[in-house]
Coordinates of C-alpha atoms in Angstrom, one line a residue:
M1112 CA 110.7 104.8 128.9
R1113 CA 111.2 108.6 128.6
F1114 CA 114.1 110.4 126.9
T1115 CA 115.7 113.6 128.0
D1116 CA 116.2 114.8 124.4
R1117 CA 117.3 113.4 121.0
T1118 CA 120.9 113.1 122.1
D1119 CA 119.9 110.9 125.1
A1120 CA 117.6 108.8 122.8
G1121 CA 120.4 108.4 120.3
R1122 CA 122.9 107.2 122.9
R1123 CA 120.4 104.7 124.3
L1124 CA 119.5 103.5 120.8
A1125 CA 123.2 103.1 120.0
A1126 CA 123.6 100.7 122.8
A1127 CA 120.7 98.6 121.4
V1128 CA 122.3 98.2 118.0
Q1129 CA 125.9 97.6 119.1
H1130 CA 125.6 94.0 117.8
L1131 CA 125.6 95.5 114.2
R1132 CA 129.0 97.0 114.5
D1133 CA 130.8 94.1 112.9
E1134 CA 128.5 94.5 109.8
E1135 CA 130.1 97.9 109.2
P1136 CA 126.7 99.6 108.6
V1137 CA 125.8 102.9 107.1
V1138 CA 123.5 105.0 109.3
L1139 CA 120.8 107.1 107.7
G1140 CA 118.8 109.6 109.6
L1141 CA 115.3 110.7 108.6
P1142 CA 115.2 114.6 108.6
R1143 CA 114.8 116.5 110.5
G1144 CA 114.4 115.0 114.0
G1145 CA 115.9 111.7 113.2
V1146 CA 119.3 113.1 112.2
P1147 CA 120.6 114.1 115.7
V1148 CA 119.5 110.6 117.0
A1149 CA 121.3 109.0 114.1
F1150 CA 124.4 111.0 114.8
E1151 CA 124.8 109.4 118.2
V1152 CA 124.2 105.9 116.7
A1153 CA 126.8 106.5 113.9
R1154 CA 129.3 107.9 116.3
A1155 CA 128.9 104.9 118.7
L1156 CA 129.3 102.4 115.8
G1157 CA 132.1 104.3 114.1
A1158 CA 129.9 104.3 111.0
P1159 CA 129.3 106.8 108.2
L1160 CA 126.3 109.0 108.7
D1161 CA 124.0 110.5 106.0
V1162 CA 120.5 111.7 105.7
I1163 CA 117.8 109.6 103.9
V1164 CA 115.6 112.0 102.0
V1165 CA 112.4 110.5 100.8
R1166 CA 109.2 112.0 99.4
K1167 CA 105.9 110.2 99.4
L1168 CA 103.9 110.3 96.2
G1169 CA 100.3 111.2 96.9
V1170 CA 97.2 110.4 94.8
P1171 CA 96.4 113.6 92.9
Y1172 CA 92.9 114.0 94.2
Q1173 CA 93.8 112.6 97.7
P1174 CA 97.4 113.6 98.4
E1175 CA 97.4 112.2 101.9
L1176 CA 97.0 108.7 100.4
A1177 CA 100.5 107.6 99.1
F1178 CA 100.7 105.5 96.0
G1179 CA 104.5 105.3 96.2
A1180 CA 107.7 107.0 97.3
I1181 CA 110.9 108.4 95.7
G1182 CA 114.5 108.6 96.8
E1183 CA 117.7 110.0 95.5
G1184 CA 119.4 108.5 92.5
G1185 CA 116.2 108.2 90.6
V1186 CA 114.8 105.5 92.9
R1187 CA 111.0 105.1 92.7
V1188 CA 108.8 102.6 94.6
L1189 CA 105.2 102.2 93.6
N1190 CA 102.3 100.5 95.4
D1191 CA 100.7 98.8 92.4
D1192 CA 97.5 98.0 94.3
V1193 CA 96.9 101.7 95.1
V1194 CA 97.8 102.7 91.6
R1195 CA 95.4 100.2 90.1
H1196 CA 92.6 100.8 92.6
C1197 CA 92.7 104.6 92.2
G1198 CA 93.2 104.5 88.4
I1199 CA 96.3 106.7 88.4
E1200 CA 97.5 107.2 84.8
P1201 CA 101.2 107.2 83.9
E1202 CA 101.2 110.9 83.1
H1203 CA 99.8 111.7 86.6
I1204 CA 102.5 109.5 88.2
A1205 CA 105.1 111.4 86.2
A1206 CA 103.7 114.8 87.2
V1207 CA 103.6 114.1 90.9
E1208 CA 107.0 112.6 90.8
R1209 CA 108.5 115.6 89.0
T1210 CA 107.2 118.0 91.7
E1211 CA 108.3 115.9 94.6
R1212 CA 111.7 115.2 93.1
Q1213 CA 112.4 118.9 92.9
E1214 CA 111.7 119.3 96.6
L1215 CA 113.7 116.1 97.4
E1216 CA 116.8 117.5 95.6
R1217 CA 116.4 120.9 97.2
R1218 CA 116.3 119.4 100.7
A1219 CA 119.2 117.0 100.0
R1220 CA 121.4 120.0 98.8
R1221 CA 120.4 122.0 101.8
Y1222 CA 121.2 119.3 104.3
R1223 CA 124.5 118.1 102.8
G1224 CA 126.0 121.4 101.8
G1225 CA 127.5 120.0 98.6
R1226 CA 128.9 116.8 100.1
P1227 CA 128.1 113.6 98.1
P1228 CA 125.8 111.0 99.7
A1229 CA 127.6 108.6 102.0
A1230 CA 126.0 105.7 100.3
D1231 CA 127.3 106.8 96.9
E1232 CA 130.8 107.2 98.2
A1233 CA 130.6 103.8 99.8
R1234 CA 129.6 102.0 96.6
T1235 CA 132.5 103.4 94.7
V1236 CA 135.0 101.9 97.3
T1237 CA 134.2 98.3 96.8
G1238 CA 130.9 98.0 95.1
E1239 CA 129.7 95.6 97.9
A1240 CA 126.2 95.9 99.4
R1241 CA 126.0 96.3 103.2
T1242 CA 123.7 96.8 106.1
V1243 CA 121.8 100.1 106.4
I1244 CA 120.4 101.4 109.7
V1245 CA 117.5 103.8 109.1
V1246 CA 116.9 106.0 112.2
D1247 CA 114.1 108.3 113.3
D1248 CA 113.4 110.1 116.6
G1249 CA 110.1 108.1 116.9
I1250 CA 107.2 106.8 114.9
A1251 CA 103.5 107.8 114.8
T1252 CA 102.0 106.2 111.8
G1253 CA 105.2 104.8 110.3
A1254 CA 104.4 105.9 106.7
T1255 CA 107.6 107.9 106.2
A1256 CA 109.7 105.3 107.8
A1257 CA 108.2 102.6 105.7
A1258 CA 108.9 104.6 102.5
A1259 CA 112.5 105.1 103.7
C1260 CA 113.1 101.4 104.2
Q1261 CA 111.6 100.6 100.7
V1262 CA 113.8 103.3 99.1
V1263 CA 117.0 102.1 100.8
R1264 CA 116.3 98.5 99.7
A1265 CA 115.7 99.7 96.2
Q1266 CA 119.1 101.5 96.3
G1267 CA 120.7 98.1 96.9
A1268 CA 121.1 97.7 100.6
A1269 CA 121.9 94.1 101.7
R1270 CA 120.0 94.4 104.9
V1271 CA 117.7 97.1 106.2
V1272 CA 117.3 97.8 110.0
L1273 CA 114.9 100.4 111.3
A1274 CA 115.9 101.8 114.7
V1275 CA 113.8 104.2 116.7
P1276 CA 113.5 105.2 120.3
V1277 CA 109.7 104.9 120.6
A1278 CA 106.7 103.8 118.5
P1279 CA 103.1 102.4 119.0
P1280 CA 102.8 98.6 118.8
D1281 CA 100.7 98.5 115.6
A1282 CA 103.2 100.6 113.7
V1283 CA 106.0 98.3 114.8
R1284 CA 104.1 95.3 113.5
R1285 CA 103.5 97.0 110.1
L1286 CA 107.1 98.1 109.7
R1287 CA 108.4 94.5 110.2
A1288 CA 107.0 93.8 106.8
V1289 CA 109.3 96.4 105.1
A1290 CA 112.5 96.1 107.2
D1291 CA 114.6 93.1 107.9
D1292 CA 114.7 94.0 111.6
V1293 CA 113.0 96.7 113.8
V1294 CA 114.8 97.9 116.9
C1295 CA 112.5 100.0 119.1
L1296 CA 113.4 100.8 122.7
S1297 CA 109.9 101.6 123.9
V1298 CA 106.6 100.3 122.6
P1299 CA 103.9 101.9 124.9
P1300 CA 100.4 100.5 124.5
L1301 CA 98.9 104.0 125.2
F1302 CA 100.6 106.1 122.6
G1303 CA 99.5 109.7 121.9
S1304 CA 102.4 111.3 120.2
V1305 CA 106.2 111.0 119.9
G1306 CA 106.9 114.2 121.7
E1307 CA 105.2 113.1 125.0
W1308 CA 108.1 110.6 125.5
Y1309 CA 110.7 113.3 125.4
G1310 CA 111.6 115.9 128.0
D1311 CA 112.9 118.2 125.3
F1312 CA 111.3 117.7 121.9
S1313 CA 112.0 121.1 120.4
Q1314 CA 111.9 121.3 116.6
T1315 CA 115.1 120.3 114.8
T1316 CA 116.1 123.0 112.3
D1317 CA 117.6 122.5 108.8
E1318 CA 120.8 124.2 110.2
E1319 CA 121.0 121.5 113.0
V1320 CA 120.7 118.7 110.4
A1321 CA 123.4 120.2 108.3
A1322 CA 125.6 120.7 111.3
C1323 CA 125.2 117.0 112.4
L1324 CA 126.2 115.9 108.9
A1325 CA 129.2 118.3 108.8
R1326 CA 130.4 117.1 112.2
A1327 CA 130.1 113.5 111.2
G1328 CA 131.9 114.0 107.9
A1329 CA 134.5 116.7 108.8
D1330 CA 137.4 114.2 109.3
P1331 CA 136.7 110.5 108.7
A1332 CA 140.0 109.6 110.5
R1333 CA 138.9 111.3 113.8
V1334 CA 136.0 109.3 115.1
R1335 CA 135.5 108.1 118.7
P1336 CA 132.8 105.9 120.2
A1337 CA 130.4 108.1 122.1
P1338 CA 131.0 107.8 125.8
V1339 CA 127.9 106.8 127.8
P1340 CA 127.4 109.4 130.5
T1341 CA 127.3 108.1 134.1
E1342 CA 125.0 109.6 136.6
V1343 CA 127.1 110.7 139.6
E1344 CA 126.6 112.4 143.0
V1345 CA 129.2 115.1 143.3
E1346 CA 130.3 115.9 146.9
A1347 CA 131.1 119.5 147.2
A1348 CA 131.2 121.8 150.3
G1349 CA 129.1 119.4 152.3
V1350 CA 126.3 118.8 149.8
R1351 CA 125.6 116.2 147.1
L1352 CA 125.0 117.5 143.7
A1353 CA 123.6 115.6 140.7
G1354 CA 125.9 115.3 137.7
D1355 CA 126.6 113.5 134.4
L1356 CA 130.2 112.3 133.9
A1357 CA 131.3 111.2 130.4
R1358 CA 134.9 110.0 129.9
P1359 CA 136.1 108.9 126.4
E1360 CA 138.6 106.1 126.5
G1361 CA 142.1 107.6 127.0
A1362 CA 140.7 111.1 127.7
A1363 CA 143.5 113.6 127.6
G1364 CA 141.7 116.1 129.9
L1365 CA 138.4 116.8 131.7
V1366 CA 136.2 119.8 131.4
M1367 CA 133.8 120.7 134.3
F1368 CA 130.7 122.8 133.3
A1369 CA 129.7 125.6 135.6
H1370 CA 126.1 126.5 134.7
G1371 CA 124.8 130.0 135.0
S1372 CA 121.6 131.6 136.2
G1373 CA 118.4 129.8 135.1
S1374 CA 120.3 126.8 133.8
S1375 CA 121.2 123.3 134.8
R1376 CA 123.2 120.3 133.7
H1377 CA 120.4 119.6 131.3
S1378 CA 121.1 122.8 129.3
P1379 CA 120.9 121.8 125.6
R1380 CA 123.5 124.5 124.8
N1381 CA 126.1 123.2 127.2
R1382 CA 125.3 119.6 126.3
A1383 CA 125.9 120.4 122.7
V1384 CA 129.3 121.9 123.5
A1385 CA 130.1 118.9 125.8
E1386 CA 129.5 116.5 122.9
V1387 CA 132.0 118.3 120.7
L1388 CA 134.6 118.2 123.4
Q1389 CA 133.9 114.4 123.9
E1390 CA 134.5 113.9 120.2
A1391 CA 137.9 115.6 120.6
G1392 CA 138.8 113.1 123.3
L1393 CA 138.0 115.2 126.4
G1394 CA 135.9 114.0 129.3
T1395 CA 133.1 116.2 130.6
L1396 CA 131.3 116.7 133.9
L1397 CA 128.0 118.5 133.8
F1398 CA 126.6 119.0 137.2
D1399 CA 124.3 121.4 139.1
L1400 CA 126.1 123.9 141.4
L1401 CA 122.9 124.3 143.4
T1402 CA 120.3 121.9 144.8
P1403 CA 116.7 122.2 143.5
S1404 CA 115.6 124.0 146.7
E1405 CA 118.6 126.4 146.6
E1406 CA 117.8 127.3 143.0
A1407 CA 114.4 128.6 144.1
D1408 CA 116.2 131.5 145.8
R1409 CA 117.5 133.8 143.1
D1410 CA 120.0 135.3 145.4
N1411 CA 121.9 132.0 145.4
V1412 CA 122.4 132.2 141.7
F1413 CA 124.4 135.4 142.1
D1414 CA 126.4 134.4 145.2
I1415 CA 129.6 134.0 143.2
G1416 CA 131.7 133.2 146.3
A1417 CA 129.5 130.3 147.3
L1418 CA 129.3 129.0 143.7
A1419 CA 133.0 129.1 143.4
G1420 CA 133.3 127.2 146.6
R1421 CA 131.0 124.5 145.3
L1422 CA 133.0 124.3 142.1
A1423 CA 136.3 124.0 144.0
G1424 CA 134.9 121.2 146.2
A1425 CA 133.6 119.4 143.1
T1426 CA 137.1 119.7 141.5
R1427 CA 138.7 118.0 144.5
W1428 CA 136.0 115.3 144.3
L1429 CA 136.8 114.8 140.6
R1430 CA 140.6 114.7 141.1
E1431 CA 140.3 111.9 143.5
R1432 CA 138.7 109.8 140.8
E1433 CA 140.2 111.1 137.5
P1434 CA 143.9 112.0 137.2
A1435 CA 143.6 114.0 133.9
P1436 CA 144.1 117.8 133.7
I1437 CA 141.0 119.8 134.5
G1438 CA 139.5 122.8 132.7
Y1439 CA 136.4 124.9 133.4
F1440 CA 133.6 125.9 131.0
G1441 CA 131.4 128.6 132.5
A1442 CA 128.2 130.3 131.2
S1443 CA 126.6 133.4 132.6
T1444 CA 127.2 133.6 136.3
G1445 CA 128.9 130.2 136.1
A1446 CA 131.8 131.9 134.3
A1447 CA 132.4 134.2 137.2
A1448 CA 132.4 131.1 139.6
A1449 CA 134.8 129.3 137.3
L1450 CA 137.2 132.3 137.3
R1451 CA 137.0 132.7 141.1
A1452 CA 137.7 129.0 141.6
A1453 CA 140.6 129.1 139.1
A1454 CA 142.1 132.1 141.0
D1455 CA 142.5 129.8 144.0
D1456 CA 143.7 126.7 142.1
P1457 CA 146.9 127.1 140.0
D1458 CA 146.4 123.6 138.6
I1459 CA 143.4 124.4 136.5
G1460 CA 144.5 124.0 133.0
A1461 CA 142.2 126.3 131.1
V1462 CA 138.9 128.3 131.4
V1463 CA 136.3 129.1 128.7
S1464 CA 133.4 131.5 129.2
R1465 CA 130.3 131.4 127.0
G1466 CA 128.2 134.6 127.2
G1467 CA 129.6 134.9 130.7
R1468 CA 129.8 137.5 133.4
P1469 CA 133.5 137.4 134.2
D1470 CA 133.2 140.9 135.7
L1471 CA 131.3 139.3 138.7
A1472 CA 134.6 137.7 139.7
G1473 CA 135.7 141.2 140.8
P1474 CA 139.3 141.8 141.9
R1475 CA 140.0 138.0 141.8
L1476 CA 140.5 138.3 138.1
D1477 CA 144.0 139.5 138.8
D1478 CA 144.8 136.1 140.4
V1479 CA 143.7 133.9 137.6
R1480 CA 146.6 132.0 136.0
A1481 CA 144.7 129.5 133.8
P1482 CA 144.6 130.5 130.1
T1483 CA 141.2 132.1 129.6
L1484 CA 139.0 132.4 126.5
L1485 CA 136.0 134.7 126.6
I1486 CA 133.3 134.1 124.0
V1487 CA 130.6 136.6 123.5
G1488 CA 127.8 137.2 120.9
G1489 CA 128.5 140.2 118.7
A1490 CA 124.9 141.4 119.2
D1491 CA 125.1 140.9 123.0
T1492 CA 126.5 144.4 123.4
R1493 CA 126.1 144.9 127.1
V1494 CA 127.8 141.6 128.0
L1495 CA 130.4 142.3 125.4
D1496 CA 131.3 145.6 127.1
L1497 CA 131.5 143.8 130.5
N1498 CA 133.8 141.1 129.0
R1499 CA 136.1 143.7 127.5
A1500 CA 136.4 145.4 130.9
A1501 CA 137.1 142.1 132.6
Q1502 CA 139.7 141.1 130.0
A1503 CA 141.6 144.3 130.8
Q1504 CA 142.0 143.0 134.4
L1505 CA 143.3 139.5 133.4
R1506 CA 147.0 138.9 133.8
C1507 CA 147.0 135.4 132.4
E1508 CA 147.1 134.3 128.7
N1509 CA 143.7 135.3 127.4
R1510 CA 141.6 136.0 124.3
L1511 CA 138.2 137.6 123.6
E1512 CA 136.3 136.1 120.7
T1513 CA 133.0 137.5 119.4
V1514 CA 130.6 135.5 117.3
P1515 CA 129.2 137.9 114.7
G1516 CA 125.4 138.4 114.9
A1517 CA 124.9 136.1 117.9
T1518 CA 122.8 137.1 120.9
H1519 CA 123.2 136.1 124.5
L1520 CA 121.9 132.5 124.1
F1521 CA 123.7 131.9 120.7
E1522 CA 120.5 130.6 119.2
E1523 CA 121.3 131.9 115.7
P1524 CA 122.2 129.4 113.0
G1525 CA 125.8 128.3 113.3
A1526 CA 126.5 130.4 116.5
L1527 CA 126.7 127.5 118.9
D1528 CA 128.8 125.5 116.5
R1529 CA 131.3 128.4 116.5
V1530 CA 131.3 128.4 120.3
A1531 CA 131.9 124.6 120.4
D1532 CA 134.7 124.9 117.9
L1533 CA 136.4 127.7 119.8
A1534 CA 136.1 125.8 123.1
R1535 CA 137.4 122.6 121.6
S1536 CA 140.5 124.3 120.2
W1537 CA 141.2 126.1 123.4
F1538 CA 140.9 123.0 125.7
T1539 CA 142.8 120.6 123.4
T1540 CA 145.6 123.2 123.1
H1541 CA 145.9 123.8 126.9
L1542 CA 144.8 120.6 128.5
T1543 CA 146.8 118.2 126.3
A1544 CA 150.6 118.0 125.9
G1545 CA 150.7 118.1 122.1
G1546 CA 147.5 119.8 121.0
D1547 CA 145.0 117.4 119.4
P1548 CA 144.8 114.1 121.2
P1549 CA 145.3 110.8 119.3
T1550 CA 142.2 109.3 117.8
S1551 CA 141.0 106.0 116.6
A1552 CA 140.9 105.1 112.9
R1553 CA 137.7 104.8 111.0
R1554 CA 136.9 102.0 108.7
E1555 CA 136.4 102.9 105.0
P1556 CA 132.7 102.9 104.2
R1557 CA 131.2 100.1 102.0
F1558 CA 127.5 100.0 101.1

């Protein structure tokens, strides 16, 4: 089993732990890479999400050999056999713990941004112990995961479940000794590294960890089960195009993503925006405007008329299946295609452009009636000038937003979060009758 990225792994893992929903668990992600996986699990279960920060305690003269682990709240777990065998004195234990605890507390502050631990909040509600799901993006040796399970149990969890997408068989066997249950989607006998089982295993940053925790805890009353995307074949202008359709229950609108040059429906940036829209109760369709063979010819990427025709055909296909209002999210040349298609379709509810080239829509900008939001990085000066010129041609409701310090791909910390927030606000305002759509209630956490 291979995973597209950590989001894909998290959604598949969430399906495998649905049986735990009635236990009202707390979900804890191991930083850094385990947190985006845990985010999807928590969202699917309607559970509180937090980070489990642990530090292994290494033997002073052989630091790679752990004699114990520490967690927040003063929790310390020691391996008495290692301590005795290595002759580690109490003062050495204290010195190592003091150093590691400083680093643990620094990381916890960085990740949470001042928010209290979810487990601590939960204990103050009822004082009852509960199930804890510890999540990582995969396991190699299992040492850190084992330490996390031991720390969580020492903190008072009633039941500890370790959930991971992939791990070698011997590690799974060892971890069953420290967890009440181990849920692992793939246990390949020939295991080299965790990353080989992912299409995209790019490093997760501290900023991404903090953003996941902020999104999960921003508004406890607004949590929706994560929709499982369905692979579809979109029929448009006589061709079949691969796509991923995700529709939350009671979706108030649908947003179609028009990808730009050099991108596809697998774009991690557009997928990140799509997830935020789904959380807001909007459906999303990410699909490829070109077939793989067509993408090989760069001229096709800039044939805005043809791309707009494909998008219009895909819109008709979607309307036959989904009655909700439709909006367009376009990036790069996809933004021009979205505006050209919207110029011919007065029923398009809204358009958002991310780092787009609306100027390539040419004179058709005058005919766009859908409320249009143009988002550009403040450091992307050439594209910013092109967007300003295009905005002057628009006759519809419109706004130009710049993200300070952001470049064309919005790779700077917090830049893509700002894009997603702007898009969510624009679409929920213009695709729904009363602004923010209704949401399901979230249970009060109990740990």
